[in-house]
Amino acid sequence: MAVELKVPPLGESITEAVVGKWNKKQGESVSADEPLVVLETDKVTIDVPSPAAGSIASIAFKEGDKVRVGDVLGTIEAGAGAAASPAAAAATPAPAQAAAPVASAPAQAGSDARITPTAKKMAEENRVDVGQLKGSGTGGRIMKEDVQGQLNRPAAAPSAPPAPAAPSGPRPNAAREERVRMTPLRKRVAERLLQAQSNAALLTTFNEVDMGEVMALRKKYNDKFQAKHGVKLGFMSFFIRASVEALKAFPQINAEIDGEDVIFKHYYDIGVAVSGSRGLVVPVVRDADKLSLADLEKTVGDYGGRARNDKLTMSDLTGGTFTITNGGIFGSMLSTPILNPPQTGILGMHNIVERPVARDGQVVIRPIMYIALTYDHRLVDGREAVQFLVRVKECIEDPERLLLDI
């Protein structure tokens, strides 16, 4: 019996993907739930598992082809010799049965079972009709990010995505060039960068931070910290905590413009840029103000590992209120990071270099990092932006402030 291998729901409003890689060839045997094909969207990659044990009877789309939700990627001929086949065949209808409640979710979306308490509260406060939302949680449950996405939609509606540039035509050195199609992720990055520059008044301010105290703290306690928590004490956890303290002092930088309104967010979901297998991605550390340094290091480390192995989910990448990017790990001395819409600010970290500085009338050598804040000048004045960086600088140069909350 042939079993269809279909493109599964891709999350949020994403309806299209690109076939990235087939892990098996036509005719090869497969096990039930074995990842057969990798789909690439503009945010994450998705492994599509085999719905049954047997062999691949047909492949409908080759690598690089575009597919839509519900398209049949190929068929699996259930094999009699596979012990898992009967169970897999019995389980095959489950996705269709599970899809029914999701499709009817709008009718039940107001019930507590179909929406998380946080999402329900946010929807009520902002008068969002949850009946119009499609949940991205397990079983179609409406999450906070789904409500946030609905709140962001009106602001994004006026700006249509930029049209792709037309090919340049015949090229005189075509024989010595290679033409490669942009990945969905890279195209999405390009769209977002253009959107940020077109729809916001971007300005960047800079400061320098003496990293000596934090480096001394790491050197003194890193072994004990790692022995107790199972993770190294890095710089990112300090900068996340310092940023949260600065955001509390200057809430405009944790806000966003929505039409003619300003939405002030009294929660701190910090996006941290990490390198994935296909480029830079920004997973979100939820409620960063409630996490310890150890929890922050574990969360960022987990995101980094999952990004390298293409295991990040859509919910990991949505809903951030502020972003931190660290070009210093690649050797960057200074940069002007670009906003991640609809956020109002992004903090750029850079490399640490021993530089001569003046201290108490003497020239001394200190480990210095330049930091940059790019912000939307429509909402944030230069005074607030400069004071934000000063607050971050004070917290890093005197890390006891983070422990004493002063």
PDB file of N, CA and C in Angstrom, residues 224-292:
ATOM      1  N   LYS A 224      34.396  26.978  39.463  1.00  0.00           N
ATOM      2  CA  LYS A 224      33.327  26.638  40.400  1.00  0.00           C
ATOM      3  C   LYS A 224      31.959  26.760  39.748  1.00  0.00           C
ATOM      4  N   PHE A 225      31.815  27.782  38.912  1.00  0.00           N
ATOM      5  CA  PHE A 225      30.545  28.006  38.207  1.00  0.00           C
ATOM      6  C   PHE A 225      30.246  26.826  37.287  1.00  0.00           C
ATOM      7  N   GLN A 226      31.254  26.388  36.553  1.00  0.00           N
ATOM      8  CA  GLN A 226      31.056  25.281  35.623  1.00  0.00           C
ATOM      9  C   GLN A 226      30.804  23.975  36.362  1.00  0.00           C
ATOM     10  N   ALA A 227      31.502  23.774  37.486  1.00  0.00           N
ATOM     11  CA  ALA A 227      31.306  22.556  38.264  1.00  0.00           C
ATOM     12  C   ALA A 227      29.884  22.472  38.820  1.00  0.00           C
ATOM     13  N   LYS A 228      29.331  23.604  39.213  1.00  0.00           N
ATOM     14  CA  LYS A 228      27.987  23.608  39.804  1.00  0.00           C
ATOM     15  C   LYS A 228      26.893  23.592  38.758  1.00  0.00           C
ATOM     16  N   HIS A 229      27.061  24.357  37.683  1.00  0.00           N
ATOM     17  CA  HIS A 229      25.967  24.540  36.728  1.00  0.00           C
ATOM     18  C   HIS A 229      26.159  23.778  35.416  1.00  0.00           C
ATOM     19  N   GLY A 230      27.356  23.232  35.190  1.00  0.00           N
ATOM     20  CA  GLY A 230      27.577  22.457  33.974  1.00  0.00           C
ATOM     21  C   GLY A 230      27.710  23.283  32.724  1.00  0.00           C
ATOM     22  N   VAL A 231      28.020  24.568  32.876  1.00  0.00           N
ATOM     23  CA  VAL A 231      28.174  25.454  31.726  1.00  0.00           C
ATOM     24  C   VAL A 231      29.198  26.521  32.075  1.00  0.00           C
ATOM     25  N   LYS A 232      29.952  26.985  31.069  1.00  0.00           N
ATOM     26  CA  LYS A 232      30.945  28.015  31.307  1.00  0.00           C
ATOM     27  C   LYS A 232      30.284  29.369  31.534  1.00  0.00           C
ATOM     28  N   LEU A 233      30.951  30.209  32.285  1.00  0.00           N
ATOM     29  CA  LEU A 233      30.479  31.571  32.508  1.00  0.00           C
ATOM     30  C   LEU A 233      31.025  32.449  31.395  1.00  0.00           C
ATOM     31  N   GLY A 234      30.141  32.910  30.518  1.00  0.00           N
ATOM     32  CA  GLY A 234      30.559  33.715  29.377  1.00  0.00           C
ATOM     33  C   GLY A 234      30.213  35.181  29.564  1.00  0.00           C
ATOM     34  N   PHE A 235      30.453  35.960  28.520  1.00  0.00           N
ATOM     35  CA  PHE A 235      30.148  37.388  28.568  1.00  0.00           C
ATOM     36  C   PHE A 235      28.681  37.681  28.248  1.00  0.00           C
ATOM     37  N   MET A 236      28.053  36.822  27.433  1.00  0.00           N
ATOM     38  CA  MET A 236      26.708  37.133  26.965  1.00  0.00           C
ATOM     39  C   MET A 236      25.713  37.250  28.109  1.00  0.00           C
ATOM     40  N   SER A 237      25.829  36.411  29.124  1.00  0.00           N
ATOM     41  CA  SER A 237      24.874  36.485  30.235  1.00  0.00           C
ATOM     42  C   SER A 237      24.973  37.833  30.953  1.00  0.00           C
ATOM     43  N   PHE A 238      26.178  38.371  31.076  1.00  0.00           N
ATOM     44  CA  PHE A 238      26.345  39.681  31.710  1.00  0.00           C
ATOM     45  C   PHE A 238      25.695  40.777  30.866  1.00  0.00           C
ATOM     46  N   PHE A 239      25.875  40.695  29.547  1.00  0.00           N
ATOM     47  CA  PHE A 239      25.307  41.730  28.683  1.00  0.00           C
ATOM     48  C   PHE A 239      23.783  41.625  28.603  1.00  0.00           C
ATOM     49  N   ILE A 240      23.258  40.414  28.679  1.00  0.00           N
ATOM     50  CA  ILE A 240      21.797  40.276  28.709  1.00  0.00           C
ATOM     51  C   ILE A 240      21.241  40.913  29.977  1.00  0.00           C
ATOM     52  N   ARG A 241      21.865  40.597  31.114  1.00  0.00           N
ATOM     53  CA  ARG A 241      21.397  41.167  32.382  1.00  0.00           C
ATOM     54  C   ARG A 241      21.554  42.688  32.396  1.00  0.00           C
ATOM     55  N   ALA A 242      22.676  43.174  31.880  1.00  0.00           N
ATOM     56  CA  ALA A 242      22.897  44.621  31.832  1.00  0.00           C
ATOM     57  C   ALA A 242      21.886  45.292  30.909  1.00  0.00           C
ATOM     58  N   SER A 243      21.574  44.650  29.793  1.00  0.00           N
ATOM     59  CA  SER A 243      20.598  45.215  28.863  1.00  0.00           C
ATOM     60  C   SER A 243      19.211  45.270  29.484  1.00  0.00           C
ATOM     61  N   VAL A 244      18.842  44.234  30.219  1.00  0.00           N
ATOM     62  CA  VAL A 244      17.535  44.224  30.877  1.00  0.00           C
ATOM     63  C   VAL A 244      17.439  45.372  31.876  1.00  0.00           C
ATOM     64  N   GLU A 245      18.508  45.589  32.647  1.00  0.00           N
ATOM     65  CA  GLU A 245      18.505  46.701  33.602  1.00  0.00           C
ATOM     66  C   GLU A 245      18.366  48.038  32.877  1.00  0.00           C
ATOM     67  N   ALA A 246      19.044  48.184  31.743  1.00  0.00           N
ATOM     68  CA  ALA A 246      18.959  49.424  30.984  1.00  0.00           C
ATOM     69  C   ALA A 246      17.577  49.589  30.345  1.00  0.00           C
ATOM     70  N   LEU A 247      16.984  48.497  29.905  1.00  0.00           N
ATOM     71  CA  LEU A 247      15.640  48.562  29.315  1.00  0.00           C
ATOM     72  C   LEU A 247      14.597  48.954  30.357  1.00  0.00           C
ATOM     73  N   LYS A 248      14.787  48.494  31.580  1.00  0.00           N
ATOM     74  CA  LYS A 248      13.864  48.896  32.647  1.00  0.00           C
ATOM     75  C   LYS A 248      13.964  50.397  32.908  1.00  0.00           C
ATOM     76  N   ALA A 249      15.175  50.934  32.795  1.00  0.00           N
ATOM     77  CA  ALA A 249      15.369  52.363  33.048  1.00  0.00           C
ATOM     78  C   ALA A 249      14.887  53.211  31.872  1.00  0.00           C
ATOM     79  N   PHE A 250      14.939  52.655  30.649  1.00  0.00           N
ATOM     80  CA  PHE A 250      14.551  53.403  29.447  1.00  0.00           C
ATOM     81  C   PHE A 250      13.588  52.547  28.622  1.00  0.00           C
ATOM     82  N   PRO A 251      12.324  52.491  29.030  1.00  0.00           N
ATOM     83  CA  PRO A 251      11.350  51.573  28.416  1.00  0.00           C
ATOM     84  C   PRO A 251      11.056  51.862  26.954  1.00  0.00           C
ATOM     85  N   GLN A 252      11.381  53.056  26.455  1.00  0.00           N
ATOM     86  CA  GLN A 252      11.143  53.328  25.040  1.00  0.00           C
ATOM     87  C   GLN A 252      11.911  52.356  24.140  1.00  0.00           C
ATOM     88  N   ILE A 253      13.064  51.891  24.637  1.00  0.00           N
ATOM     89  CA  ILE A 253      13.909  51.024  23.823  1.00  0.00           C
ATOM     90  C   ILE A 253      13.395  49.585  23.851  1.00  0.00           C
ATOM     91  N   ASN A 254      12.434  49.306  24.737  1.00  0.00           N
ATOM     92  CA  ASN A 254      11.793  47.992  24.772  1.00  0.00           C
ATOM     93  C   ASN A 254      10.364  48.088  24.237  1.00  0.00           C
ATOM     94  N   ALA A 255      10.085  49.123  23.453  1.00  0.00           N
ATOM     95  CA  ALA A 255       8.739  49.362  22.935  1.00  0.00           C
ATOM     96  C   ALA A 255       8.744  49.211  21.417  1.00  0.00           C
ATOM     97  N   GLU A 256       7.584  49.413  20.823  1.00  0.00           N
ATOM     98  CA  GLU A 256       7.486  49.418  19.365  1.00  0.00           C
ATOM     99  C   GLU A 256       6.373  50.360  18.929  1.00  0.00           C
ATOM    100  N   ILE A 257       6.484  50.841  17.707  1.00  0.00           N
ATOM    101  CA  ILE A 257       5.464  51.702  17.130  1.00  0.00           C
ATOM    102  C   ILE A 257       4.463  50.840  16.384  1.00  0.00           C
ATOM    103  N   ASP A 258       3.186  51.020  16.689  1.00  0.00           N
ATOM    104  CA  ASP A 258       2.115  50.275  16.041  1.00  0.00           C
ATOM    105  C   ASP A 258       1.113  51.289  15.496  1.00  0.00           C
ATOM    106  N   GLY A 259       1.258  51.632  14.225  1.00  0.00           N
ATOM    107  CA  GLY A 259       0.415  52.667  13.658  1.00  0.00           C
ATOM    108  C   GLY A 259       0.728  54.010  14.303  1.00  0.00           C
ATOM    109  N   GLU A 260      -0.286  54.607  14.966  1.00  0.00           N
ATOM    110  CA  GLU A 260      -0.085  55.871  15.675  1.00  0.00           C
ATOM    111  C   GLU A 260       0.061  55.647  17.174  1.00  0.00           C
ATOM    112  N   ASP A 261       0.201  54.403  17.592  1.00  0.00           N
ATOM    113  CA  ASP A 261       0.345  54.075  19.003  1.00  0.00           C
ATOM    114  C   ASP A 261       1.753  53.576  19.298  1.00  0.00           C
ATOM    115  N   VAL A 262       2.117  53.656  20.573  1.00  0.00           N
ATOM    116  CA  VAL A 262       3.368  53.081  21.066  1.00  0.00           C
ATOM    117  C   VAL A 262       3.012  51.975  22.048  1.00  0.00           C
ATOM    118  N   ILE A 263       3.554  50.792  21.828  1.00  0.00           N
ATOM    119  CA  ILE A 263       3.310  49.658  22.714  1.00  0.00           C
ATOM    120  C   ILE A 263       4.525  49.480  23.615  1.00  0.00           C
ATOM    121  N   PHE A 264       4.342  49.734  24.921  1.00  0.00           N
ATOM    122  CA  PHE A 264       5.404  49.530  25.900  1.00  0.00           C
ATOM    123  C   PHE A 264       5.284  48.109  26.448  1.00  0.00           C
ATOM    124  N   LYS A 265       6.356  47.370  26.367  1.00  0.00           N
ATOM    125  CA  LYS A 265       6.341  45.954  26.760  1.00  0.00           C
ATOM    126  C   LYS A 265       6.969  45.795  28.137  1.00  0.00           C
ATOM    127  N   HIS A 266       6.184  45.262  29.056  1.00  0.00           N
ATOM    128  CA  HIS A 266       6.652  45.081  30.419  1.00  0.00           C
ATOM    129  C   HIS A 266       7.136  43.644  30.635  1.00  0.00           C
ATOM    130  N   TYR A 267       7.802  43.145  29.637  1.00  0.00           N
ATOM    131  CA  TYR A 267       8.466  41.846  29.710  1.00  0.00           C
ATOM    132  C   TYR A 267       9.709  41.959  28.835  1.00  0.00           C
ATOM    133  N   TYR A 268      10.668  41.064  29.047  1.00  0.00           N
ATOM    134  CA  TYR A 268      11.974  41.224  28.425  1.00  0.00           C
ATOM    135  C   TYR A 268      12.374  39.918  27.738  1.00  0.00           C
ATOM    136  N   ASP A 269      11.964  39.796  26.484  1.00  0.00           N
ATOM    137  CA  ASP A 269      12.314  38.646  25.658  1.00  0.00           C
ATOM    138  C   ASP A 269      13.457  39.077  24.743  1.00  0.00           C
ATOM    139  N   ILE A 270      14.655  38.664  25.085  1.00  0.00           N
ATOM    140  CA  ILE A 270      15.861  39.178  24.441  1.00  0.00           C
ATOM    141  C   ILE A 270      16.325  38.239  23.323  1.00  0.00           C
ATOM    142  N   GLY A 271      16.364  38.758  22.102  1.00  0.00           N
ATOM    143  CA  GLY A 271      16.900  37.989  20.988  1.00  0.00           C
ATOM    144  C   GLY A 271      18.419  38.023  21.004  1.00  0.00           C
ATOM    145  N   VAL A 272      19.028  36.878  20.801  1.00  0.00           N
ATOM    146  CA  VAL A 272      20.493  36.766  20.792  1.00  0.00           C
ATOM    147  C   VAL A 272      20.918  36.173  19.451  1.00  0.00           C
ATOM    148  N   ALA A 273      21.656  36.930  18.664  1.00  0.00           N
ATOM    149  CA  ALA A 273      22.078  36.460  17.348  1.00  0.00           C
ATOM    150  C   ALA A 273      23.124  35.361  17.493  1.00  0.00           C
ATOM    151  N   VAL A 274      22.877  34.226  16.826  1.00  0.00           N
ATOM    152  CA  VAL A 274      23.819  33.103  16.838  1.00  0.00           C
ATOM    153  C   VAL A 274      24.015  32.617  15.411  1.00  0.00           C
ATOM    154  N   SER A 275      25.132  31.977  15.158  1.00  0.00           N
ATOM    155  CA  SER A 275      25.430  31.468  13.824  1.00  0.00           C
ATOM    156  C   SER A 275      24.839  30.081  13.659  1.00  0.00           C
ATOM    157  N   GLY A 276      24.020  29.917  12.618  1.00  0.00           N
ATOM    158  CA  GLY A 276      23.465  28.620  12.287  1.00  0.00           C
ATOM    159  C   GLY A 276      24.150  28.043  11.069  1.00  0.00           C
ATOM    160  N   SER A 277      23.700  26.873  10.644  1.00  0.00           N
ATOM    161  CA  SER A 277      24.316  26.215   9.500  1.00  0.00           C
ATOM    162  C   SER A 277      24.063  26.974   8.206  1.00  0.00           C
ATOM    163  N   ARG A 278      22.988  27.805   8.181  1.00  0.00           N
ATOM    164  CA  ARG A 278      22.639  28.512   6.954  1.00  0.00           C
ATOM    165  C   ARG A 278      22.774  30.024   7.092  1.00  0.00           C
ATOM    166  N   GLY A 279      23.347  30.490   8.189  1.00  0.00           N
ATOM    167  CA  GLY A 279      23.498  31.921   8.381  1.00  0.00           C
ATOM    168  C   GLY A 279      23.108  32.338   9.783  1.00  0.00           C
ATOM    169  N   LEU A 280      22.975  33.638   9.972  1.00  0.00           N
ATOM    170  CA  LEU A 280      22.690  34.191  11.290  1.00  0.00           C
ATOM    171  C   LEU A 280      21.207  34.081  11.596  1.00  0.00           C
ATOM    172  N   VAL A 281      20.881  33.585  12.783  1.00  0.00           N
ATOM    173  CA  VAL A 281      19.503  33.518  13.257  1.00  0.00           C
ATOM    174  C   VAL A 281      19.441  34.146  14.643  1.00  0.00           C
ATOM    175  N   VAL A 282      18.227  34.537  15.057  1.00  0.00           N
ATOM    176  CA  VAL A 282      18.081  35.249  16.325  1.00  0.00           C
ATOM    177  C   VAL A 282      17.025  34.573  17.195  1.00  0.00           C
ATOM    178  N   PRO A 283      17.383  33.511  17.907  1.00  0.00           N
ATOM    179  CA  PRO A 283      16.440  32.916  18.858  1.00  0.00           C
ATOM    180  C   PRO A 283      16.229  33.841  20.049  1.00  0.00           C
ATOM    181  N   VAL A 284      15.116  33.654  20.744  1.00  0.00           N
ATOM    182  CA  VAL A 284      14.691  34.591  21.778  1.00  0.00           C
ATOM    183  C   VAL A 284      14.761  33.949  23.161  1.00  0.00           C
ATOM    184  N   VAL A 285      15.453  34.612  24.074  1.00  0.00           N
ATOM    185  CA  VAL A 285      15.510  34.191  25.480  1.00  0.00           C
ATOM    186  C   VAL A 285      14.297  34.803  26.188  1.00  0.00           C
ATOM    187  N   ARG A 286      13.327  33.974  26.540  1.00  0.00           N
ATOM    188  CA  ARG A 286      12.076  34.456  27.120  1.00  0.00           C
ATOM    189  C   ARG A 286      12.260  34.875  28.576  1.00  0.00           C
ATOM    190  N   ASP A 287      11.605  35.979  28.942  1.00  0.00           N
ATOM    191  CA  ASP A 287      11.611  36.455  30.331  1.00  0.00           C
ATOM    192  C   ASP A 287      13.025  36.455  30.903  1.00  0.00           C
ATOM    193  N   ALA A 288      13.931  37.101  30.178  1.00  0.00           N
ATOM    194  CA  ALA A 288      15.346  37.107  30.563  1.00  0.00           C
ATOM    195  C   ALA A 288      15.562  37.739  31.933  1.00  0.00           C
ATOM    196  N   ASP A 289      14.667  38.633  32.345  1.00  0.00           N
ATOM    197  CA  ASP A 289      14.823  39.290  33.641  1.00  0.00           C
ATOM    198  C   ASP A 289      14.623  38.331  34.811  1.00  0.00           C
ATOM    199  N   LYS A 290      14.018  37.180  34.555  1.00  0.00           N
ATOM    200  CA  LYS A 290      13.741  36.217  35.621  1.00  0.00           C
ATOM    201  C   LYS A 290      14.768  35.086  35.679  1.00  0.00           C
ATOM    202  N   LEU A 291      15.753  35.114  34.792  1.00  0.00           N
ATOM    203  CA  LEU A 291      16.732  34.030  34.712  1.00  0.00           C
ATOM    204  C   LEU A 291      18.044  34.415  35.388  1.00  0.00           C
ATOM    205  N   SER A 292      18.683  33.435  35.997  1.00  0.00           N
ATOM    206  CA  SER A 292      20.003  33.640  36.594  1.00  0.00           C
ATOM    207  C   SER A 292      21.059  33.642  35.498  1.00  0.00           C
TER     208      SER A 292
END
